[in-house]
CSV table of C-alpha atoms and ligand atoms in Angstrom, one decimal:
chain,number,residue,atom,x,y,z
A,662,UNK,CA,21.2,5.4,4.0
A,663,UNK,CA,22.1,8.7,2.6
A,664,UNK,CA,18.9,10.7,2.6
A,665,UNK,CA,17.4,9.0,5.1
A,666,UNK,CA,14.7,11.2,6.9
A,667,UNK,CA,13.4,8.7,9.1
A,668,UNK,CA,14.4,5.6,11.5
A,669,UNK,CA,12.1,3.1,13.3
A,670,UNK,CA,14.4,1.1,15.5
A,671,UNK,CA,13.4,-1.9,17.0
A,672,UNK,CA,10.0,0.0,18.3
A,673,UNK,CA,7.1,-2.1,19.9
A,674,UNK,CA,4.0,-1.1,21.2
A,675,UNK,CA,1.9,-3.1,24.4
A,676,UNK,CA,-1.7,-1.7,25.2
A,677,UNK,CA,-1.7,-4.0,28.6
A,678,UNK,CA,-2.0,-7.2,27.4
A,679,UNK,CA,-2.5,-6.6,23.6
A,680,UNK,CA,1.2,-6.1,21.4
A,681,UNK,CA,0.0,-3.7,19.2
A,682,UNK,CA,3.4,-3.7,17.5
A,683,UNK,CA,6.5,-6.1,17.2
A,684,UNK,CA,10.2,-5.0,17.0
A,685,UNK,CA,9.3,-3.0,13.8
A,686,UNK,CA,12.8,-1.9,11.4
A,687,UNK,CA,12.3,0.3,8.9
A,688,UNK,CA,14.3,3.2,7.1
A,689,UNK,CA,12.6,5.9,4.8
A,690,UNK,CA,13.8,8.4,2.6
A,691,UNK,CA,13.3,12.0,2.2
A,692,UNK,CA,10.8,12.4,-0.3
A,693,UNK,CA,9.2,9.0,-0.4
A,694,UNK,CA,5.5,8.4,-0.4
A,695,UNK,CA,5.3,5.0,2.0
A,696,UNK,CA,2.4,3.3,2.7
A,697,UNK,CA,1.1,1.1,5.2
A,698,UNK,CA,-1.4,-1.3,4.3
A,699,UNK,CA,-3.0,-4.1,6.4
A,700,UNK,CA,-6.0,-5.1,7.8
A,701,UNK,CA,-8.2,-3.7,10.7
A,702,UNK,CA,-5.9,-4.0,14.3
A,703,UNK,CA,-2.5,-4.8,12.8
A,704,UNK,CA,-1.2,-1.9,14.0
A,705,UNK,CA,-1.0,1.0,11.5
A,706,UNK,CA,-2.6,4.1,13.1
A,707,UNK,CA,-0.3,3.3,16.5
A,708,UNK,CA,3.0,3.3,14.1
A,709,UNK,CA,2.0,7.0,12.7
A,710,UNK,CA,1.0,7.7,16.1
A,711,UNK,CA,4.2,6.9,17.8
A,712,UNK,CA,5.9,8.6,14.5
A,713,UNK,CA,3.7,11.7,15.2
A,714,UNK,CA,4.6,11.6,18.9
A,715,UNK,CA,0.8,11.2,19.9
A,716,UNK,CA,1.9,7.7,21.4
A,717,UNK,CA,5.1,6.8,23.5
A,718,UNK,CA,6.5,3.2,22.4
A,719,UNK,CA,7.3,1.0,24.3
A,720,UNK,CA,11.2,-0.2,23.4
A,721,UNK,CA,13.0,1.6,20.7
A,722,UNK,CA,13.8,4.2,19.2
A,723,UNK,CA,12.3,6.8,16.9
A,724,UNK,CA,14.8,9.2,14.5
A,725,UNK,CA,13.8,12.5,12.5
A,726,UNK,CA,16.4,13.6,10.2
A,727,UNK,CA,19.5,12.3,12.6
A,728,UNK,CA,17.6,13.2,16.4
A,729,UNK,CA,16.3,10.9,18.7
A,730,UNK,CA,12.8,12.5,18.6
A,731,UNK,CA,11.6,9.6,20.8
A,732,UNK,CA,10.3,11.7,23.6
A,733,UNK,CA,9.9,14.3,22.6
A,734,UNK,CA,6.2,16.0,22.2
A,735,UNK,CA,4.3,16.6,18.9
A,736,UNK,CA,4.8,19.8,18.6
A,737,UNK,CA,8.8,20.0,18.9
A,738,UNK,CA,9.1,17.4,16.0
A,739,UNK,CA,8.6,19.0,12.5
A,740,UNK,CA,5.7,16.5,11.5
A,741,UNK,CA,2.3,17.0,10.8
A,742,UNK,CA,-0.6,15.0,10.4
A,743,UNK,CA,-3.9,14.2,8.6
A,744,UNK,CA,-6.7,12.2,10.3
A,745,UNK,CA,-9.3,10.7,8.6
A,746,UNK,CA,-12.4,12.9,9.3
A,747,UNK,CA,-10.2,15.8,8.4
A,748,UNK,CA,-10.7,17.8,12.1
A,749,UNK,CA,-11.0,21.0,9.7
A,750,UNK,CA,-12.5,23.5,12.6
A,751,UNK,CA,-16.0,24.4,11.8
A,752,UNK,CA,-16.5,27.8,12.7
A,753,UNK,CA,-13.0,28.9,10.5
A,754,UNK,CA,-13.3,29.9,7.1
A,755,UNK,CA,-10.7,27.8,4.4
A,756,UNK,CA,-8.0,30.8,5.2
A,757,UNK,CA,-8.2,30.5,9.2
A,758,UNK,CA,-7.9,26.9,9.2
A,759,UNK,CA,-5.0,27.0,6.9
A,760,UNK,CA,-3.6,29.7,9.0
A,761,UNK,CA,-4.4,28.6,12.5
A,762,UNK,CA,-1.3,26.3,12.6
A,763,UNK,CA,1.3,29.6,11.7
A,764,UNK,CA,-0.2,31.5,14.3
A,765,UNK,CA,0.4,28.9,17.0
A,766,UNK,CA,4.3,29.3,15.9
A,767,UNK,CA,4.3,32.9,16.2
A,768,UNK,CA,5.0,33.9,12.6
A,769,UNK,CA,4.1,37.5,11.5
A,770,UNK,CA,0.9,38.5,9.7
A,771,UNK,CA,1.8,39.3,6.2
A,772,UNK,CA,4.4,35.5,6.9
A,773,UNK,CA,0.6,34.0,7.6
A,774,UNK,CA,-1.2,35.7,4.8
A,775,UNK,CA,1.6,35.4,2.4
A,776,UNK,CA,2.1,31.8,3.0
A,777,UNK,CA,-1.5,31.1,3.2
A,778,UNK,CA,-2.3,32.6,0.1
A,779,UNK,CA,0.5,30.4,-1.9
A,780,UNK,CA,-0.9,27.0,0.0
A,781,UNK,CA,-4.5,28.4,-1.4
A,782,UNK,CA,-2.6,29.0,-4.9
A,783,UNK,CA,-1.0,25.7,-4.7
A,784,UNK,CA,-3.7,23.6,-3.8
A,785,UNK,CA,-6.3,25.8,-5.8
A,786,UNK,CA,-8.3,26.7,-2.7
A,787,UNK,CA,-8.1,30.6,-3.7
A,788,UNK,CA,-11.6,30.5,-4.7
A,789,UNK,CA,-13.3,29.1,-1.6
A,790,UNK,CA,-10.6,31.0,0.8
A,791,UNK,CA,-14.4,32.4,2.8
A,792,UNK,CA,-16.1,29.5,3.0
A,793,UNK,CA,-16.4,27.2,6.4
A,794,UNK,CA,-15.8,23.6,6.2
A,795,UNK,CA,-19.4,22.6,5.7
A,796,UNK,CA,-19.7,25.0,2.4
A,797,UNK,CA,-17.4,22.4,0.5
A,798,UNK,CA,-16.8,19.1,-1.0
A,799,UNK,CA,-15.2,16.5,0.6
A,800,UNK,CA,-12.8,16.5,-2.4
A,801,UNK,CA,-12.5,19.9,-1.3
A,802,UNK,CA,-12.4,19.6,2.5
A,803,UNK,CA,-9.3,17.0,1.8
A,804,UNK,CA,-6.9,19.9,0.0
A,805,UNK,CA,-8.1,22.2,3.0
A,806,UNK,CA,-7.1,19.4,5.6
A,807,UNK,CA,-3.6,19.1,3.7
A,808,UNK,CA,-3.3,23.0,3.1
A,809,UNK,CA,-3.3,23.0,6.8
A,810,UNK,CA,-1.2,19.9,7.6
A,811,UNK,CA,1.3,21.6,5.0
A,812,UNK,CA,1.3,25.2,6.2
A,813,UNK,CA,4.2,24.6,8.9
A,814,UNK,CA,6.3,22.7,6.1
A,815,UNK,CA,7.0,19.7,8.6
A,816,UNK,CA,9.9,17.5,7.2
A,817,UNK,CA,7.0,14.1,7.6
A,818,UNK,CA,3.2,14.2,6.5
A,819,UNK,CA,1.2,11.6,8.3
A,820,UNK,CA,-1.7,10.0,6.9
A,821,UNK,CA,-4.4,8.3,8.6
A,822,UNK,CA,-6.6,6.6,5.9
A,823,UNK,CA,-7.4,10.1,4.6
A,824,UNK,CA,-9.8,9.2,2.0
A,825,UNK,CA,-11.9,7.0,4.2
A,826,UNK,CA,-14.8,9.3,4.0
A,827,UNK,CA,-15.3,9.4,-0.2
A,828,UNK,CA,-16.9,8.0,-2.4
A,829,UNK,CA,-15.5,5.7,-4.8
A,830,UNK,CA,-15.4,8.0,-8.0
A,831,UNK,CA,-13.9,11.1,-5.9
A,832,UNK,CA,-11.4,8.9,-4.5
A,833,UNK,CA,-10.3,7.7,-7.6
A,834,UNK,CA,-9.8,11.7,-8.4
A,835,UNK,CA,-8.1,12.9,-4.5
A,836,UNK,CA,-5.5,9.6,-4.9
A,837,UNK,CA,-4.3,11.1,-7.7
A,838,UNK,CA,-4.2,14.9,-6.9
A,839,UNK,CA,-2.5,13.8,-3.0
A,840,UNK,CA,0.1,12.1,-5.2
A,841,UNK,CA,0.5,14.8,-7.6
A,842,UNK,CA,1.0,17.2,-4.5
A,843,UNK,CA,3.2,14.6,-3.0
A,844,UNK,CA,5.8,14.9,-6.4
A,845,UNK,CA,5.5,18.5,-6.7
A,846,UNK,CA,6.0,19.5,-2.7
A,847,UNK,CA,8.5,16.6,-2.7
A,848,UNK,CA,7.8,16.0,1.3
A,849,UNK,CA,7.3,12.8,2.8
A,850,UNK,CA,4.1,11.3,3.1
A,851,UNK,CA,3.6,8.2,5.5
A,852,UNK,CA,0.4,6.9,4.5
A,853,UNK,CA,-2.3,4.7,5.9
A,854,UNK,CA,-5.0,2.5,4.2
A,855,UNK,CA,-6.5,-1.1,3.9
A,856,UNK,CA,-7.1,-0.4,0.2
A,857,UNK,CA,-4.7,-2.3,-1.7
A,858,UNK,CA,-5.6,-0.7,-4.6
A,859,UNK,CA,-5.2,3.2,-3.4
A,860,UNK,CA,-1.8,1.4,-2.0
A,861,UNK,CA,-0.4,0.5,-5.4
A,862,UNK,CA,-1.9,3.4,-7.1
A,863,UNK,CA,0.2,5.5,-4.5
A,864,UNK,CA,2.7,4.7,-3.0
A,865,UNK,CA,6.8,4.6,-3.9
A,866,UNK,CA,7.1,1.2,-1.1
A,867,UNK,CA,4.4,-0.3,0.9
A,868,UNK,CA,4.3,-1.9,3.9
A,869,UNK,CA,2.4,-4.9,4.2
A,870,UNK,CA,1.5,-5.2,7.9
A,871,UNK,CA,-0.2,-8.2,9.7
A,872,UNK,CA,-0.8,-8.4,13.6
A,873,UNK,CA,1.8,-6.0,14.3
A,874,UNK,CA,4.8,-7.6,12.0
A,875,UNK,CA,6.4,-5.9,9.1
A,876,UNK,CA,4.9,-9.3,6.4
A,877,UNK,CA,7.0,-7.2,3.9
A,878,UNK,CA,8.4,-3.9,2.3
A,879,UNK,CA,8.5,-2.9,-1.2
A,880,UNK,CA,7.3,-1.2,-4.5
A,881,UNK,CA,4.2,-2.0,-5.6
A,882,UNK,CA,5.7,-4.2,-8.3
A,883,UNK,CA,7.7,-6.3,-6.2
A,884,UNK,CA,4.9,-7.4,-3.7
A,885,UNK,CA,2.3,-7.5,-6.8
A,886,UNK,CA,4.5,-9.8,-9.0
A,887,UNK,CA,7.1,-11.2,-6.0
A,888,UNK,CA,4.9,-11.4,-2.8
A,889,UNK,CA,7.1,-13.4,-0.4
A,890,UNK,CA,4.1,-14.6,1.9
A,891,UNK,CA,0.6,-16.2,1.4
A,892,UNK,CA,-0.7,-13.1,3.4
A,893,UNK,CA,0.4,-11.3,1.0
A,894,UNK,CA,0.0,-12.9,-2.0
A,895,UNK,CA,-3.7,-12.9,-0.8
A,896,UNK,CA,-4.0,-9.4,0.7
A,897,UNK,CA,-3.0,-8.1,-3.0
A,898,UNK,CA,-4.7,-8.3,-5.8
A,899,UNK,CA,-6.0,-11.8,-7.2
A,900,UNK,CA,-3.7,-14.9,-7.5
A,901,UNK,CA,-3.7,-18.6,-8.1
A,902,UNK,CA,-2.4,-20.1,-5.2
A,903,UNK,CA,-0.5,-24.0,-6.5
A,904,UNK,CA,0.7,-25.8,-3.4
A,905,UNK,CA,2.9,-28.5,-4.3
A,906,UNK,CA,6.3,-30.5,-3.3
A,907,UNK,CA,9.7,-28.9,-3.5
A,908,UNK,CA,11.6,-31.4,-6.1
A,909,UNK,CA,14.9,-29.3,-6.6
A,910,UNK,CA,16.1,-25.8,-5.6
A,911,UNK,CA,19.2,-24.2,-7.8
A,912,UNK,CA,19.8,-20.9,-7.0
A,913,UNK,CA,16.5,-19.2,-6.9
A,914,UNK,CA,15.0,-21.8,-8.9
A,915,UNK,CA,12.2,-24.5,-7.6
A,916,UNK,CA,11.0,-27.4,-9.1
A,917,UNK,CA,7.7,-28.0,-8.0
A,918,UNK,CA,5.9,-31.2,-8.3
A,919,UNK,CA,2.0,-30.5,-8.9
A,920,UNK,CA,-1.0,-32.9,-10.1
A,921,UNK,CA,1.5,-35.1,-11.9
A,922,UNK,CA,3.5,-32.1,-14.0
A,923,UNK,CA,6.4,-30.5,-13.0
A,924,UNK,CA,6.8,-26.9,-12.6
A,925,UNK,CA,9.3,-24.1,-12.1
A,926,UNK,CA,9.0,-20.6,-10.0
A,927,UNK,CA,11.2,-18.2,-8.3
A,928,UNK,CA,12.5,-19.0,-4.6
A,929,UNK,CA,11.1,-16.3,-2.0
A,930,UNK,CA,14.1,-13.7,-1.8
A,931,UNK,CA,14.5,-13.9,1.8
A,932,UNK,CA,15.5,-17.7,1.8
A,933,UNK,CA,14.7,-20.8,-0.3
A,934,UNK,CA,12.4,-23.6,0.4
A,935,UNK,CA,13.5,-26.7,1.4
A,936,UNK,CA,13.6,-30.1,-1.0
A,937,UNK,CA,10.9,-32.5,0.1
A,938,UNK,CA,8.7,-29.9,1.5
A,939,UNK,CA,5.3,-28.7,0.9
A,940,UNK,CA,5.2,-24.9,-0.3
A,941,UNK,CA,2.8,-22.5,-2.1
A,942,UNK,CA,3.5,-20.3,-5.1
A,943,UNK,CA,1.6,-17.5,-6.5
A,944,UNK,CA,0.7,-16.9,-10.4
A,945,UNK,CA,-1.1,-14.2,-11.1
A,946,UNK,CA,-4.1,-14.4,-12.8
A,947,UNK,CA,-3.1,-12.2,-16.4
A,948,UNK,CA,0.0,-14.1,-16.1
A,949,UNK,CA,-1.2,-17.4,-17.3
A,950,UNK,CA,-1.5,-17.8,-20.5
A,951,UNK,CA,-4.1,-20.3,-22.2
A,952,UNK,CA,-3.7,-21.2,-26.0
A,953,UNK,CA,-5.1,-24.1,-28.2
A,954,UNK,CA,-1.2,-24.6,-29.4
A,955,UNK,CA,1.2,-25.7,-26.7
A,956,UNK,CA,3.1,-22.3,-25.9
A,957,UNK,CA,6.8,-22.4,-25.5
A,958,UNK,CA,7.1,-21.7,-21.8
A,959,UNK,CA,8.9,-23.8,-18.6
A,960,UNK,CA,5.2,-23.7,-17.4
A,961,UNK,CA,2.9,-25.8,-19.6
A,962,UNK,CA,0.1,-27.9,-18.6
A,963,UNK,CA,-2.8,-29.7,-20.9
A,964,UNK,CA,-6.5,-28.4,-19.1
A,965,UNK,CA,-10.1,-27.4,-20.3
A,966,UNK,CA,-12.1,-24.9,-19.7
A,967,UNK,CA,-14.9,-25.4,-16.8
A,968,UNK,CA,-15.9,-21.1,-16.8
A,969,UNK,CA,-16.2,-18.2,-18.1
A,970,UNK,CA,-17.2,-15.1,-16.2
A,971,UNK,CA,-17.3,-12.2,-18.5
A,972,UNK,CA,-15.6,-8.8,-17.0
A,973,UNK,CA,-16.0,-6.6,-20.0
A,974,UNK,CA,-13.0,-5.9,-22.2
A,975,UNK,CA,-11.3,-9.3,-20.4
A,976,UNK,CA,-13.0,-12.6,-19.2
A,977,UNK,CA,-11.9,-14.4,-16.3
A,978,UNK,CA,-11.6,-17.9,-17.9
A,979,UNK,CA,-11.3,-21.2,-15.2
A,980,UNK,CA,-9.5,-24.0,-16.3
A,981,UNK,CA,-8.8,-27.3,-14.6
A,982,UNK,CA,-5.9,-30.0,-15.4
A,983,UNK,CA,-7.3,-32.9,-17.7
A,984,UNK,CA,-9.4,-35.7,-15.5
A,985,UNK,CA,-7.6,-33.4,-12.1
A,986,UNK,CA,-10.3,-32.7,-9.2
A,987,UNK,CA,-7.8,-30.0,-7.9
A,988,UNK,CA,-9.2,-25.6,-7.2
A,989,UNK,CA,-9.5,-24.2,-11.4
A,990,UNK,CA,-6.2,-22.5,-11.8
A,991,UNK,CA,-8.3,-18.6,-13.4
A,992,UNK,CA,-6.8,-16.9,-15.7
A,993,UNK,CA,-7.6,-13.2,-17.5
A,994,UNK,CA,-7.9,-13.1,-21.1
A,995,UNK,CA,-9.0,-11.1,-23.7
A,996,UNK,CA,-12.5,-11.4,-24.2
A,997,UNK,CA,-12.3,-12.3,-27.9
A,998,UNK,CA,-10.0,-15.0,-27.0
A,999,UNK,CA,-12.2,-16.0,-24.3
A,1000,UNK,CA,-14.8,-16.4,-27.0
A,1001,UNK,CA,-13.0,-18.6,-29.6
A,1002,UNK,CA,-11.4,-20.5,-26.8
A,1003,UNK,CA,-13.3,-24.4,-27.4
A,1004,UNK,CA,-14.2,-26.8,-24.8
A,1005,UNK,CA,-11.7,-29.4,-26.1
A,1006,UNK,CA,-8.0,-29.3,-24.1
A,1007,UNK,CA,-5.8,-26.7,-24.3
A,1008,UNK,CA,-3.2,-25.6,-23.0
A,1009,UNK,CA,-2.3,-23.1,-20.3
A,1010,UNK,CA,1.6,-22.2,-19.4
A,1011,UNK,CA,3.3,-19.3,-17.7
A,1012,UNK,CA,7.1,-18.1,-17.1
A,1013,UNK,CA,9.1,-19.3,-14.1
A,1014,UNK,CA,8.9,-15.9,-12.7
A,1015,UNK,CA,5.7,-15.8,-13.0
A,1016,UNK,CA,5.4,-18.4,-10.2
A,1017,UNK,CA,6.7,-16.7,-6.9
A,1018,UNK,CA,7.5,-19.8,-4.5
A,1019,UNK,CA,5.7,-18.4,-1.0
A,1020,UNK,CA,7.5,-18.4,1.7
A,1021,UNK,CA,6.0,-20.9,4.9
B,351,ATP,N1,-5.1,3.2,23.3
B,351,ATP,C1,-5.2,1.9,23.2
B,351,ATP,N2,-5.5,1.0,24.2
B,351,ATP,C2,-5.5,-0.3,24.1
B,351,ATP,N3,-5.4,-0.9,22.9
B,351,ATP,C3,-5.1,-0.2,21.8
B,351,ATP,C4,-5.0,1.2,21.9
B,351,ATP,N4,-4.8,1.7,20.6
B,351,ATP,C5,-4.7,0.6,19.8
B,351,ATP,N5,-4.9,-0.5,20.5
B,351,ATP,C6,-4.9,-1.9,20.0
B,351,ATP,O1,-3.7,-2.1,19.2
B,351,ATP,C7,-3.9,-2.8,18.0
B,351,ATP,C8,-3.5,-2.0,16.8
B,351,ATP,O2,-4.4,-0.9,16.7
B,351,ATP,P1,-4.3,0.2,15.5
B,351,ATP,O3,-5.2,1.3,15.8
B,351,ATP,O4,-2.8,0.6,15.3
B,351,ATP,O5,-4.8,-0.6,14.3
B,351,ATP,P2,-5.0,-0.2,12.7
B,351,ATP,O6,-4.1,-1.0,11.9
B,351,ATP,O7,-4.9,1.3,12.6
B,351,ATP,O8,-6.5,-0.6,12.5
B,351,ATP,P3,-7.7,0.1,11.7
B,351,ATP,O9,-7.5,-0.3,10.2
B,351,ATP,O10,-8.9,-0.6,12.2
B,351,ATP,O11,-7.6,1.6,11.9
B,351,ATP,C9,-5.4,-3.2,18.0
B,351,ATP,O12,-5.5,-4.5,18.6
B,351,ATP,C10,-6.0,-2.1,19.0
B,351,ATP,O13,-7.2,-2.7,19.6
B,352,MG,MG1,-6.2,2.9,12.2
C-alpha cells in the first residue's frame, strides 16, 4: 500500500494464560479514521496499547511510517494517545495542559505559546485558555484532552473509548466535532468503542473484533449491508437472521431453501457456502419490503402480519409466512403504510443483495 502509515504484522498478545490477541494483519492509511469495535475483553485497548508502545506483543511486528517501532518506547514513536477519563492534569489551567507535552520536547517558549495558541484557535479553546479541568464541560474537557494529544503533531492518534464518560446528547455533538477535527487535521485516528453506532457514524473502516480475532474489516456500508459473520451481522445494527439449506451456488449467488420457498442472496466474499449445507443470511430490517400487491423482486413470499410496534415516523411491522410457525421475519416501514397495511396476506420480498449468505 502506497500511503500506508501503519503495519500490524502477525502480532499476538498472551497475559499468562489468557490470548488477548490472535495473529492480527492489518494495514492502515495515512489519514484514515479506523475503528475498532467489539465487545468487553476482545482485545481492543491491548491493540492501541501495543500500537502506542504501552504494551510489548508477544510475536510480530509493529511498523510506523516504514520503521520497525516494535521496541521501541512511547515516547520515540510519533504517536499520541487519548484515554478515556481524559488524564487532563488538575492543577493546569487549559493552556498548561496543552502545553505540558511541548515542553517535555524541549521546544522554545514563543514555539509553545505560538503553537498552543493555534490548537486553542483550532479547537475553540481560546476562551477557557485559564480555566483548570474541573471549570469545564466534559464536551469541553474532550477538545482539551485532544488539544493536548495533538500538540506534538504525532503521525497516529489513539483512542481509547473517548466519549465513554458523556452523556448521550453530548456525545451525539463530540462524535461529530472529533470527526470534523479528524478531516480538517487530516491525521490518523485509531479509535476505540463498543458503540456500533458512534462506529458507523465515524469511522472510514471498522474493525469488528471478537475474542481477540479480526471477525472483519471494512466501511461501515460493507459490514452494515455485507456482514460476512453471524457475529457480525448481530453486533451491527438489527437484522433478520433466515437459516436455511444451500440449493445451488453460481458465482456469488445462493439458492436457499426456506419454509417451503426458495430464495436468493449474495455468497459471503471470503468463500461460498457449500450445496447441501445449512447457512444463515442476513436481511436487514428496512430492506424488506411488505406490499398488498406481489412486488417484482427474486425475494417474494406470501405472510400476514402478527405486529406492529410503533417507532414514530416508521413502525416495526412482524410478519410470519402463511400457516409457518418459524421466528416473524420484522420489517421497518413507513408508519402510514404500517397503518393501511390489513390483516389479510400480503406480501413481503427483498433483492438478492439484500440477503447476505453468513459465513459458518
Ligand atoms: N495486563 C493484563 N494482564 C492480564 N490480562 C490482561 C491484561 N490486559 C488485558 N488483559 C486481558 O486481555 C483481554 C483483552 O483485554 P482488553 O483490555 O484489550 O479488552 P477490551 O476489548 O479493551 O475490553 P473493554 O471493552 O472492556 O475495554 C481480556 O481478557 C483482559 O482480561
Ligand atoms: Mg478497553
Amino acid at each position: 500500500m502506497t500511503d500506508e502509515i501503519v503495519k500490524i504484522d502477525g502480532v499476538s498478545k498472551r497475559f499468562g494464560d489468557t490470548v488477548a490477541l490472535h495473529r492480527l494483519d492489518m494495514s492502515i492509511r495515512a489519514g484514515e479514521f479506523v475503528t475498532f469495535l467489539g465487545p468487553s475483553g476482545c482485545g481492543k485497548s491491548t491493540t492501541l496499547r501495543i500500537l502506542g508502545g504501552f504494551e510489548t506483543p508477544t510475536t510480530g511486528r509493529v511498523i510506523l511510517n516504514g520503521r520497525d517501532v516494535t521496541a521501541e518506547p512511547p515516547n520515540r514513536r510519533r504517536v499520541n494517545m487519548v484515554f478515556q477519563d481524559y488524564a487532563l492534569f488538575p492543577h493546569m489551567t487549559v493552556r498548561r495542559n496543552i502545553a505540558f507535552g511541548l515542553e517535555l520536547k524541549g521546544l522554545t517558549r514563543p514555539q509553545i505559546a505560538a503553537r498552543s495558541d493555534d490548537l486553542m484557535g483550532f479547537l475553540e479553546l481560546a476562551p477557557l485558555a485559564d480555566r483548570l479541568p474541573d471549570q469545564l464541560s466534559g464536551g469541553q474537557r474532550q477538545r482539551v484532552a485532544l488539544a493536548r494529544a495533538l500538540a506534538p503533531d504525532p503521525d497516529l492518534l489513539l483512542l481509547d473509548e473517548p466519549l465513554g464518560a458523556l452523556d448521550a446528547k453530548l456525545r451525539g455533538q463530540v462524535q461529530a466535532e472529533l470527526k470534523s477535527i479528524q478531516r480538517r487535521t487530516s491525521k490518523t485516528f485509531f479509535f476505540v468503542t463498543h458503540d456500533q453506532d458512534e462506529a458507523l457514524t465515524m469511522s472510514d473502516r471498522i474493525v469488528v473484533m471478537s475474542k481477540g480475532r479480526v471477525e472483519q474489516v471494512g466501511t461501515p456500508e460493507d459490514l452494515y449491508f455485507h456482514p460476512a459473520s453471524r457475529f457480525v451481522a448481530d453486533f451491527i445494527g438489527e437484522t433478520n437472521l433466515i437459516v436455511g439449506r444451500v440449493a445451488s451456488v453460481r458465482g456469488d449467488e445462493v439458492a436457499l431453501d426456506w419454509n417451503g420457498q426458495r430464495l436468493i442472496g449474495c455468497a459471503p466474499r471470503d468463500g461460498a457456502p457449500v450445496e447441501g449445507g445449512t447457512v444463515a443470511a442476513s436481511v436487514r430490517l428496512e430492506k424488506l419490503m411488505l406490499s398488498e400487491t406481489r412486488p417484482d423482486l427474486p425475494n417474494v413470499v406470501p405472510v400476514r402480519i402478527v405486529s406492529k410496534v410503533f417507532k414514530g415516523s416508521r413502525t416495526e411491522v412482524g410478519v410470519r409466512v402463511d400457516g409457518g410457525d418459524e421466528t416473524p421475519l420484522r420489517a421497518y416501514v413507513d408508519t402510514a403504510l404500517g397503518h393501511a397495511l390489513g390483516d389479510g396476506q400480503i406480501w413481503a420480498g427483498w433483492s438478492a443483495d439484500a440477503m447476505a449468505v453468513l459465513r459458518d
